[in-house]
């Protein structure tokens, strides 16, 4: 019985860890705003920090599952009073809430970028503000894990976290709709190239976060419902089986986060293809069709002389500032 539980979970955990590590390699050097944007380096730092923080949170969830698997493999059951098991539970809840809170901050950051385009581009407070928000998210995740497993406020904390996930989904949908409408309007009514790239990135990242939020809410609700059903029906389901299913669902959610963010975001998708080509020496376009999900139109410089001129003026200025060797 123990081997039946442990072996498939080990396979799932190592697959999820490999996927998360690959995602970290793709996100780490990736510039979220187009290279021609003059404030690219300054602007892309907050988004890159937040995406890497979500990836770190998912790694914590998977590592907590791995720690519990070692406990199950050596003892045949979960030692609920053992300090190692308590540590893995705290690590799981820390990653669980850190992921939810950071996804919410990502949507808020993209909504601010969409609403305050030129002010956001030039503001020197972008980096410190969202670094502070990331710190608050990490600290609140420690508090969340403490409240769940030390203070035993499980129901209240679960409801709060699920409500945050639902709010993230709602805000991502609204932000995606608003950014697409504003982007379409600016295609023919604005010569500010950086603002249009900003809006396009807002549409791209929220487009990726919508299915991520839907999957996350569904899986987390299913896992939480399974735990509460076991409590209501007085432990008819063995604890080892219930906890294995619970952790497996969260590990699956972490792996799906990687797949969806890399598949739905056009820039990350292309970066993934390039990295897979270097690693495996194979073509991967049959999996990631670059035109299959292109519902956000490219900027067409041939339809408007002013837009075309602004584009090449910006390229010329960038080339003049390029260091000579």
mmCIF file of N, CA, C and O in Angstrom, residues 224-313:
data_model
loop_
_atom_site.group_PDB
_atom_site.id
_atom_site.type_symbol
_atom_site.label_atom_id
_atom_site.label_comp_id
_atom_site.label_asym_id
_atom_site.label_seq_id
_atom_site.Cartn_x
_atom_site.Cartn_y
_atom_site.Cartn_z
ATOM 1 N N UNK A 224 -9.172 21.432 -0.705
ATOM 2 C CA UNK A 224 -9.703 21.847 0.601
ATOM 3 C C UNK A 224 -11.009 21.128 0.919
ATOM 4 O O UNK A 224 -11.238 20.722 2.067
ATOM 5 N N UNK A 225 -11.865 20.951 -0.088
ATOM 6 C CA UNK A 225 -13.131 20.253 0.138
ATOM 7 C C UNK A 225 -12.899 18.813 0.562
ATOM 8 O O UNK A 225 -13.610 18.281 1.435
ATOM 9 N N UNK A 226 -11.878 18.183 -0.019
ATOM 10 C CA UNK A 226 -11.573 16.797 0.348
ATOM 11 C C UNK A 226 -11.157 16.695 1.814
ATOM 12 O O UNK A 226 -11.574 15.792 2.544
ATOM 13 N N UNK A 227 -10.366 17.662 2.285
ATOM 14 C CA UNK A 227 -9.933 17.661 3.684
ATOM 15 C C UNK A 227 -11.113 17.869 4.620
ATOM 16 O O UNK A 227 -11.269 17.161 5.623
ATOM 17 N N UNK A 228 -11.965 18.829 4.284
ATOM 18 C CA UNK A 228 -13.101 19.102 5.157
ATOM 19 C C UNK A 228 -14.136 17.990 5.121
ATOM 20 O O UNK A 228 -14.802 17.715 6.134
ATOM 21 N N UNK A 229 -14.290 17.328 3.997
ATOM 22 C CA UNK A 229 -15.199 16.177 3.934
ATOM 23 C C UNK A 229 -14.708 15.051 4.832
ATOM 24 O O UNK A 229 -15.488 14.356 5.474
ATOM 25 N N UNK A 230 -13.381 14.864 4.887
ATOM 26 C CA UNK A 230 -12.838 13.831 5.772
ATOM 27 C C UNK A 230 -13.121 14.166 7.228
ATOM 28 O O UNK A 230 -13.434 13.285 8.037
ATOM 29 N N UNK A 231 -13.029 15.460 7.576
ATOM 30 C CA UNK A 231 -13.310 15.864 8.952
ATOM 31 C C UNK A 231 -14.793 15.674 9.283
ATOM 32 O O UNK A 231 -15.157 15.181 10.356
ATOM 33 N N UNK A 232 -15.651 16.013 8.338
ATOM 34 C CA UNK A 232 -17.097 15.914 8.572
ATOM 35 C C UNK A 232 -17.531 14.458 8.729
ATOM 36 O O UNK A 232 -18.333 14.112 9.607
ATOM 37 N N UNK A 233 -16.982 13.594 7.866
ATOM 38 C CA UNK A 233 -17.396 12.185 7.901
ATOM 39 C C UNK A 233 -16.499 11.328 8.796
ATOM 40 O O UNK A 233 -16.407 10.120 8.626
ATOM 41 N N UNK A 234 -15.840 11.969 9.762
ATOM 42 C CA UNK A 234 -15.170 11.287 10.864
ATOM 43 C C UNK A 234 -14.138 10.254 10.402
ATOM 44 O O UNK A 234 -14.191 9.080 10.767
ATOM 45 N N UNK A 235 -13.219 10.725 9.559
ATOM 46 C CA UNK A 235 -12.019 9.973 9.221
ATOM 47 C C UNK A 235 -12.295 8.631 8.545
ATOM 48 O O UNK A 235 -11.621 7.641 8.810
ATOM 49 N N UNK A 236 -13.297 8.571 7.679
ATOM 50 C CA UNK A 236 -13.527 7.340 6.927
ATOM 51 C C UNK A 236 -12.420 7.098 5.900
ATOM 52 O O UNK A 236 -12.112 5.956 5.571
ATOM 53 N N UNK A 237 -11.812 8.152 5.392
ATOM 54 C CA UNK A 237 -10.706 8.039 4.459
ATOM 55 C C UNK A 237 -9.394 8.034 5.239
ATOM 56 O O UNK A 237 -9.179 8.901 6.091
ATOM 57 N N UNK A 238 -8.495 7.065 5.005
ATOM 58 C CA UNK A 238 -7.214 7.025 5.736
ATOM 59 C C UNK A 238 -6.436 8.320 5.555
ATOM 60 O O UNK A 238 -6.400 8.899 4.464
ATOM 61 N N UNK A 239 -5.797 8.755 6.633
ATOM 62 C CA UNK A 239 -5.093 10.037 6.607
ATOM 63 C C UNK A 239 -3.973 10.042 5.572
ATOM 64 O O UNK A 239 -3.769 11.032 4.876
ATOM 65 N N UNK A 240 -3.235 8.935 5.480
ATOM 66 C CA UNK A 240 -2.119 8.872 4.534
ATOM 67 C C UNK A 240 -2.609 9.040 3.098
ATOM 68 O O UNK A 240 -1.991 9.761 2.297
ATOM 69 N N UNK A 241 -3.729 8.423 2.773
ATOM 70 C CA UNK A 241 -4.267 8.541 1.415
ATOM 71 C C UNK A 241 -4.793 9.954 1.160
ATOM 72 O O UNK A 241 -4.563 10.537 0.099
ATOM 73 N N UNK A 242 -5.499 10.505 2.162
ATOM 74 C CA UNK A 242 -6.051 11.844 1.993
ATOM 75 C C UNK A 242 -4.940 12.876 1.810
ATOM 76 O O UNK A 242 -4.993 13.725 0.916
ATOM 77 N N UNK A 243 -3.885 12.818 2.654
ATOM 78 C CA UNK A 243 -2.806 13.779 2.556
ATOM 79 C C UNK A 243 -2.016 13.604 1.265
ATOM 80 O O UNK A 243 -1.548 14.583 0.667
ATOM 81 N N UNK A 244 -1.876 12.360 0.799
ATOM 82 C CA UNK A 244 -1.184 12.119 -0.472
ATOM 83 C C UNK A 244 -1.947 12.753 -1.627
ATOM 84 O O UNK A 244 -1.348 13.390 -2.503
ATOM 85 N N UNK A 245 -3.268 12.590 -1.640
ATOM 86 C CA UNK A 245 -4.084 13.202 -2.689
ATOM 87 C C UNK A 245 -4.044 14.729 -2.597
ATOM 88 O O UNK A 245 -3.952 15.427 -3.616
ATOM 89 N N UNK A 246 -4.093 15.231 -1.381
ATOM 90 C CA UNK A 246 -4.063 16.686 -1.162
ATOM 91 C C UNK A 246 -2.771 17.292 -1.697
ATOM 92 O O UNK A 246 -2.774 18.267 -2.445
ATOM 93 N N UNK A 247 -1.636 16.702 -1.312
ATOM 94 C CA UNK A 247 -0.350 17.220 -1.766
ATOM 95 C C UNK A 247 -0.153 17.027 -3.264
ATOM 96 O O UNK A 247 0.432 17.874 -3.937
ATOM 97 N N UNK A 248 -0.642 15.912 -3.799
ATOM 98 C CA UNK A 248 -0.496 15.657 -5.238
ATOM 99 C C UNK A 248 -1.259 16.688 -6.057
ATOM 100 O O UNK A 248 -0.777 17.133 -7.108
ATOM 101 N N UNK A 249 -2.425 17.097 -5.569
ATOM 102 C CA UNK A 249 -3.196 18.113 -6.277
ATOM 103 C C UNK A 249 -2.440 19.449 -6.307
ATOM 104 O O UNK A 249 -2.396 20.127 -7.333
ATOM 105 N N UNK A 250 -1.840 19.816 -5.192
ATOM 106 C CA UNK A 250 -1.099 21.072 -5.157
ATOM 107 C C UNK A 250 0.180 21.008 -5.992
ATOM 108 O O UNK A 250 0.583 21.999 -6.611
ATOM 109 N N UNK A 251 0.828 19.846 -6.020
ATOM 110 C CA UNK A 251 2.004 19.688 -6.879
ATOM 111 C C UNK A 251 1.608 19.755 -8.349
ATOM 112 O O UNK A 251 2.307 20.358 -9.170
ATOM 113 N N UNK A 252 0.479 19.136 -8.689
ATOM 114 C CA UNK A 252 -0.035 19.225 -10.058
ATOM 115 C C UNK A 252 -0.353 20.665 -10.427
ATOM 116 O O UNK A 252 -0.081 21.107 -11.551
ATOM 117 N N UNK A 253 -0.900 21.424 -9.487
ATOM 118 C CA UNK A 253 -1.201 22.830 -9.730
ATOM 119 C C UNK A 253 0.073 23.624 -10.005
ATOM 120 O O UNK A 253 0.104 24.501 -10.879
ATOM 121 N N UNK A 254 1.148 23.311 -9.282
ATOM 122 C CA UNK A 254 2.431 23.990 -9.511
ATOM 123 C C UNK A 254 2.962 23.699 -10.910
ATOM 124 O O UNK A 254 3.476 24.591 -11.593
ATOM 125 N N UNK A 255 2.830 22.448 -11.345
ATOM 126 C CA UNK A 255 3.313 22.089 -12.676
ATOM 127 C C UNK A 255 2.462 22.749 -13.762
ATOM 128 O O UNK A 255 2.990 23.223 -14.775
ATOM 129 N N UNK A 256 1.156 22.808 -13.548
ATOM 130 C CA UNK A 256 0.282 23.457 -14.525
ATOM 131 C C UNK A 256 0.541 24.956 -14.597
ATOM 132 O O UNK A 256 0.394 25.564 -15.659
ATOM 133 N N UNK A 257 0.943 25.561 -13.480
ATOM 134 C CA UNK A 257 1.296 26.986 -13.512
ATOM 135 C C UNK A 257 2.440 27.215 -14.492
ATOM 136 O O UNK A 257 2.407 28.163 -15.289
ATOM 137 N N UNK A 258 3.450 26.357 -14.441
ATOM 138 C CA UNK A 258 4.590 26.495 -15.354
ATOM 139 C C UNK A 258 4.154 26.337 -16.808
ATOM 140 O O UNK A 258 4.523 27.138 -17.675
ATOM 141 N N UNK A 259 3.372 25.304 -17.068
ATOM 142 C CA UNK A 259 2.956 25.029 -18.444
ATOM 143 C C UNK A 259 2.131 26.183 -18.997
ATOM 144 O O UNK A 259 2.344 26.639 -20.135
ATOM 145 N N UNK A 260 1.200 26.698 -18.205
ATOM 146 C CA UNK A 260 0.310 27.751 -18.690
ATOM 147 C C UNK A 260 1.036 29.076 -18.877
ATOM 148 O O UNK A 260 0.798 29.781 -19.869
ATOM 149 N N UNK A 261 1.931 29.449 -17.946
ATOM 150 C CA UNK A 261 2.622 30.732 -18.093
ATOM 151 C C UNK A 261 3.557 30.697 -19.296
ATOM 152 O O UNK A 261 3.721 31.693 -20.007
ATOM 153 N N UNK A 262 4.162 29.545 -19.568
ATOM 154 C CA UNK A 262 5.066 29.443 -20.717
ATOM 155 C C UNK A 262 4.310 29.303 -22.030
ATOM 156 O O UNK A 262 4.792 29.742 -23.076
ATOM 157 N N UNK A 263 3.138 28.695 -21.987
ATOM 158 C CA UNK A 263 2.380 28.457 -23.220
ATOM 159 C C UNK A 263 1.521 29.657 -23.615
ATOM 160 O O UNK A 263 1.384 29.961 -24.796
ATOM 161 N N UNK A 264 0.962 30.369 -22.615
ATOM 162 C CA UNK A 264 0.016 31.439 -22.908
ATOM 163 C C UNK A 264 0.694 32.788 -23.175
ATOM 164 O O UNK A 264 0.130 33.634 -23.861
ATOM 165 N N UNK A 265 1.877 33.001 -22.600
ATOM 166 C CA UNK A 265 2.586 34.261 -22.804
ATOM 167 C C UNK A 265 3.473 34.132 -24.047
ATOM 168 O O UNK A 265 4.367 33.285 -24.087
ATOM 169 N N UNK A 266 3.238 34.990 -25.037
ATOM 170 C CA UNK A 266 3.920 34.821 -26.317
ATOM 171 C C UNK A 266 5.443 34.937 -26.197
ATOM 172 O O UNK A 266 6.186 34.131 -26.752
ATOM 173 N N UNK A 267 5.919 35.930 -25.450
ATOM 174 C CA UNK A 267 7.358 36.106 -25.309
ATOM 175 C C UNK A 267 8.015 34.958 -24.561
ATOM 176 O O UNK A 267 9.069 34.451 -24.967
ATOM 177 N N UNK A 268 7.394 34.513 -23.478
ATOM 178 C CA UNK A 268 7.941 33.378 -22.730
ATOM 179 C C UNK A 268 7.857 32.093 -23.540
ATOM 180 O O UNK A 268 8.721 31.213 -23.417
ATOM 181 N N UNK A 269 6.823 31.973 -24.372
ATOM 182 C CA UNK A 269 6.693 30.782 -25.214
ATOM 183 C C UNK A 269 7.856 30.703 -26.209
ATOM 184 O O UNK A 269 8.458 29.638 -26.386
ATOM 185 N N UNK A 270 8.179 31.830 -26.829
ATOM 186 C CA UNK A 270 9.283 31.833 -27.781
ATOM 187 C C UNK A 270 10.615 31.592 -27.086
ATOM 188 O O UNK A 270 11.478 30.882 -27.607
ATOM 189 N N UNK A 271 10.759 32.181 -25.892
ATOM 190 C CA UNK A 271 11.983 31.945 -25.126
ATOM 191 C C UNK A 271 12.119 30.468 -24.746
ATOM 192 O O UNK A 271 13.225 29.899 -24.768
ATOM 193 N N UNK A 272 10.993 29.819 -24.424
ATOM 194 C CA UNK A 272 11.008 28.387 -24.082
ATOM 195 C C UNK A 272 11.427 27.544 -25.278
ATOM 196 O O UNK A 272 12.207 26.590 -25.143
ATOM 197 N N UNK A 273 10.920 27.896 -26.449
ATOM 198 C CA UNK A 273 11.288 27.158 -27.664
ATOM 199 C C UNK A 273 12.793 27.266 -27.912
ATOM 200 O O UNK A 273 13.463 26.268 -28.189
ATOM 201 N N UNK A 274 13.312 28.490 -27.804
ATOM 202 C CA UNK A 274 14.755 28.685 -28.036
ATOM 203 C C UNK A 274 15.595 27.892 -27.043
ATOM 204 O O UNK A 274 16.614 27.292 -27.416
ATOM 205 N N UNK A 275 15.182 27.865 -25.785
ATOM 206 C CA UNK A 275 15.948 27.138 -24.775
ATOM 207 C C UNK A 275 15.858 25.638 -24.988
ATOM 208 O O UNK A 275 16.847 24.908 -24.831
ATOM 209 N N UNK A 276 14.673 25.143 -25.360
ATOM 210 C CA UNK A 276 14.529 23.715 -25.636
ATOM 211 C C UNK A 276 15.362 23.296 -26.842
ATOM 212 O O UNK A 276 15.917 22.190 -26.866
ATOM 213 N N UNK A 277 15.467 24.172 -27.831
ATOM 214 C CA UNK A 277 16.310 23.867 -28.988
ATOM 215 C C UNK A 277 17.774 23.727 -28.588
ATOM 216 O O UNK A 277 18.484 22.839 -29.066
ATOM 217 N N UNK A 278 18.233 24.625 -27.700
ATOM 218 C CA UNK A 278 19.630 24.558 -27.269
ATOM 219 C C UNK A 278 19.905 23.323 -26.415
ATOM 220 O O UNK A 278 20.989 22.747 -26.482
ATOM 221 N N UNK A 279 18.906 22.920 -25.611
ATOM 222 C CA UNK A 279 19.118 21.791 -24.712
ATOM 223 C C UNK A 279 19.026 20.453 -25.442
ATOM 224 O O UNK A 279 19.844 19.550 -25.229
ATOM 225 N N UNK A 280 18.041 20.315 -26.329
ATOM 226 C CA UNK A 280 17.750 19.010 -26.932
ATOM 227 C C UNK A 280 18.178 18.907 -28.393
ATOM 228 O O UNK A 280 18.116 17.806 -28.969
ATOM 229 N N UNK A 281 18.549 20.032 -29.032
ATOM 230 C CA UNK A 281 18.921 20.041 -30.451
ATOM 231 C C UNK A 281 17.761 19.566 -31.341
ATOM 232 O O UNK A 281 17.960 18.940 -32.366
ATOM 233 N N UNK A 282 16.527 19.847 -30.912
ATOM 234 C CA UNK A 282 15.329 19.461 -31.674
ATOM 235 C C UNK A 282 14.477 20.707 -31.902
ATOM 236 O O UNK A 282 14.595 21.715 -31.210
ATOM 237 N N UNK A 283 13.583 20.609 -32.896
ATOM 238 C CA UNK A 283 12.618 21.663 -33.161
ATOM 239 C C UNK A 283 11.362 21.413 -32.323
ATOM 240 O O UNK A 283 10.851 20.291 -32.270
ATOM 241 N N UNK A 284 10.859 22.450 -31.663
ATOM 242 C CA UNK A 284 9.706 22.306 -30.771
ATOM 243 C C UNK A 284 8.515 23.151 -31.229
ATOM 244 O O UNK A 284 7.567 23.333 -30.477
ATOM 245 N N UNK A 285 8.551 23.652 -32.463
ATOM 246 C CA UNK A 285 7.436 24.489 -32.929
ATOM 247 C C UNK A 285 6.139 23.701 -33.072
ATOM 248 O O UNK A 285 5.057 24.288 -33.050
ATOM 249 N N UNK A 286 6.230 22.386 -33.213
ATOM 250 C CA UNK A 286 5.004 21.577 -33.337
ATOM 251 C C UNK A 286 4.219 21.545 -32.032
ATOM 252 O O UNK A 286 3.015 21.291 -32.026
ATOM 253 N N UNK A 287 4.897 21.841 -30.888
ATOM 254 C CA UNK A 287 4.192 21.935 -29.610
ATOM 255 C C UNK A 287 3.722 23.358 -29.364
ATOM 256 O O UNK A 287 2.577 23.608 -29.018
ATOM 257 N N UNK A 288 4.629 24.334 -29.546
ATOM 258 C CA UNK A 288 4.318 25.735 -29.325
ATOM 259 C C UNK A 288 4.166 26.421 -30.677
ATOM 260 O O UNK A 288 5.130 26.940 -31.221
ATOM 261 N N UNK A 289 2.970 26.377 -31.244
ATOM 262 C CA UNK A 289 2.727 27.038 -32.527
ATOM 263 C C UNK A 289 2.713 28.543 -32.299
ATOM 264 O O UNK A 289 1.855 29.060 -31.578
ATOM 265 N N UNK A 290 3.634 29.284 -32.885
ATOM 266 C CA UNK A 290 3.705 30.719 -32.592
ATOM 267 C C UNK A 290 2.497 31.496 -33.058
ATOM 268 O O UNK A 290 2.248 32.598 -32.586
ATOM 269 N N UNK A 291 1.722 30.969 -33.998
ATOM 270 C CA UNK A 291 0.549 31.692 -34.507
ATOM 271 C C UNK A 291 -0.765 31.135 -33.977
ATOM 272 O O UNK A 291 -1.832 31.639 -34.313
ATOM 273 N N UNK A 292 -0.705 30.088 -33.152
ATOM 274 C CA UNK A 292 -1.937 29.423 -32.735
ATOM 275 C C UNK A 292 -2.772 30.296 -31.810
ATOM 276 O O UNK A 292 -3.990 30.235 -31.817
ATOM 277 N N UNK A 293 -2.117 31.135 -30.966
ATOM 278 C CA UNK A 293 -2.849 31.909 -29.973
ATOM 279 C C UNK A 293 -2.565 33.398 -30.131
ATOM 280 O O UNK A 293 -2.584 34.136 -29.162
ATOM 281 N N UNK A 294 -2.319 33.834 -31.312
ATOM 282 C CA UNK A 294 -1.965 35.234 -31.520
ATOM 283 C C UNK A 294 -3.236 36.059 -31.690
ATOM 284 O O UNK A 294 -3.596 36.485 -32.777
ATOM 285 N N UNK A 295 -3.953 36.285 -30.580
ATOM 286 C CA UNK A 295 -5.157 37.107 -30.642
ATOM 287 C C UNK A 295 -4.890 38.545 -30.228
ATOM 288 O O UNK A 295 -5.794 39.350 -30.180
ATOM 289 N N UNK A 296 -3.640 38.878 -29.882
ATOM 290 C CA UNK A 296 -3.261 40.253 -29.603
ATOM 291 C C UNK A 296 -2.468 40.745 -30.806
ATOM 292 O O UNK A 296 -1.366 40.268 -31.057
ATOM 293 N N UNK A 297 -2.994 41.662 -31.597
ATOM 294 C CA UNK A 297 -2.354 42.006 -32.863
ATOM 295 C C UNK A 297 -1.011 42.677 -32.678
ATOM 296 O O UNK A 297 -0.761 43.360 -31.684
ATOM 297 N N UNK A 298 -0.144 42.466 -33.673
ATOM 298 C CA UNK A 298 1.136 43.164 -33.687
ATOM 299 C C UNK A 298 0.919 44.622 -34.062
ATOM 300 O O UNK A 298 -0.092 44.999 -34.656
ATOM 301 N N UNK A 299 1.905 45.429 -33.706
ATOM 302 C CA UNK A 299 1.847 46.841 -34.072
ATOM 303 C C UNK A 299 2.198 46.969 -35.556
ATOM 304 O O UNK A 299 3.280 46.572 -35.977
ATOM 305 N N UNK A 300 1.282 47.485 -36.342
ATOM 306 C CA UNK A 300 1.476 47.597 -37.791
ATOM 307 C C UNK A 300 1.965 49.006 -38.105
ATOM 308 O O UNK A 300 1.227 49.976 -38.009
ATOM 309 N N UNK A 301 3.232 49.127 -38.480
ATOM 310 C CA UNK A 301 3.818 50.431 -38.747
ATOM 311 C C UNK A 301 3.561 50.913 -40.172
ATOM 312 O O UNK A 301 3.850 52.056 -40.496
ATOM 313 N N UNK A 302 3.038 50.046 -41.036
ATOM 314 C CA UNK A 302 2.836 50.423 -42.434
ATOM 315 C C UNK A 302 1.525 51.157 -42.659
ATOM 316 O O UNK A 302 1.297 51.695 -43.733
ATOM 317 N N UNK A 303 0.625 51.168 -41.660
ATOM 318 C CA UNK A 303 -0.689 51.774 -41.858
ATOM 319 C C UNK A 303 -0.723 53.251 -41.481
ATOM 320 O O UNK A 303 -1.702 53.925 -41.749
ATOM 321 N N UNK A 304 0.321 53.743 -40.871
ATOM 322 C CA UNK A 304 0.306 55.129 -40.423
ATOM 323 C C UNK A 304 1.722 55.678 -40.498
ATOM 324 O O UNK A 304 2.633 55.138 -39.861
ATOM 325 N N UNK A 305 1.897 56.759 -41.227
ATOM 326 C CA UNK A 305 3.238 57.314 -41.429
ATOM 327 C C UNK A 305 3.848 57.800 -40.118
ATOM 328 O O UNK A 305 5.036 57.597 -39.855
ATOM 329 N N UNK A 306 3.035 58.444 -39.257
ATOM 330 C CA UNK A 306 3.565 58.970 -38.008
ATOM 331 C C UNK A 306 4.055 57.855 -37.101
ATOM 332 O O UNK A 306 5.087 57.973 -36.436
ATOM 333 N N UNK A 307 3.292 56.749 -37.050
ATOM 334 C CA UNK A 307 3.711 55.614 -36.219
ATOM 335 C C UNK A 307 5.003 55.012 -36.750
ATOM 336 O O UNK A 307 5.902 54.659 -35.989
ATOM 337 N N UNK A 308 5.096 54.906 -38.063
ATOM 338 C CA UNK A 308 6.309 54.348 -38.663
ATOM 339 C C UNK A 308 7.511 55.231 -38.373
ATOM 340 O O UNK A 308 8.585 54.752 -37.998
ATOM 341 N N UNK A 309 7.336 56.544 -38.545
ATOM 342 C CA UNK A 309 8.431 57.471 -38.302
ATOM 343 C C UNK A 309 8.862 57.447 -36.839
ATOM 344 O O UNK A 309 10.063 57.470 -36.516
ATOM 345 N N UNK A 310 7.879 57.390 -35.914
ATOM 346 C CA UNK A 310 8.206 57.348 -34.489
ATOM 347 C C UNK A 310 8.977 56.082 -34.140
ATOM 348 O O UNK A 310 9.913 56.109 -33.328
ATOM 349 N N UNK A 311 8.593 54.987 -34.775
ATOM 350 C CA UNK A 311 9.272 53.715 -34.504
ATOM 351 C C UNK A 311 10.737 53.783 -34.918
ATOM 352 O O UNK A 311 11.641 53.433 -34.138
ATOM 353 N N UNK A 312 11.000 54.259 -36.128
ATOM 354 C CA UNK A 312 12.378 54.285 -36.610
ATOM 355 C C UNK A 312 13.194 55.393 -35.950
ATOM 356 O O UNK A 312 14.420 55.259 -35.822
ATOM 357 N N UNK A 313 12.551 56.460 -35.509
ATOM 358 C CA UNK A 313 13.273 57.471 -34.737
ATOM 359 C C UNK A 313 13.760 56.892 -33.416
ATOM 360 O O UNK A 313 14.890 57.168 -32.984
#
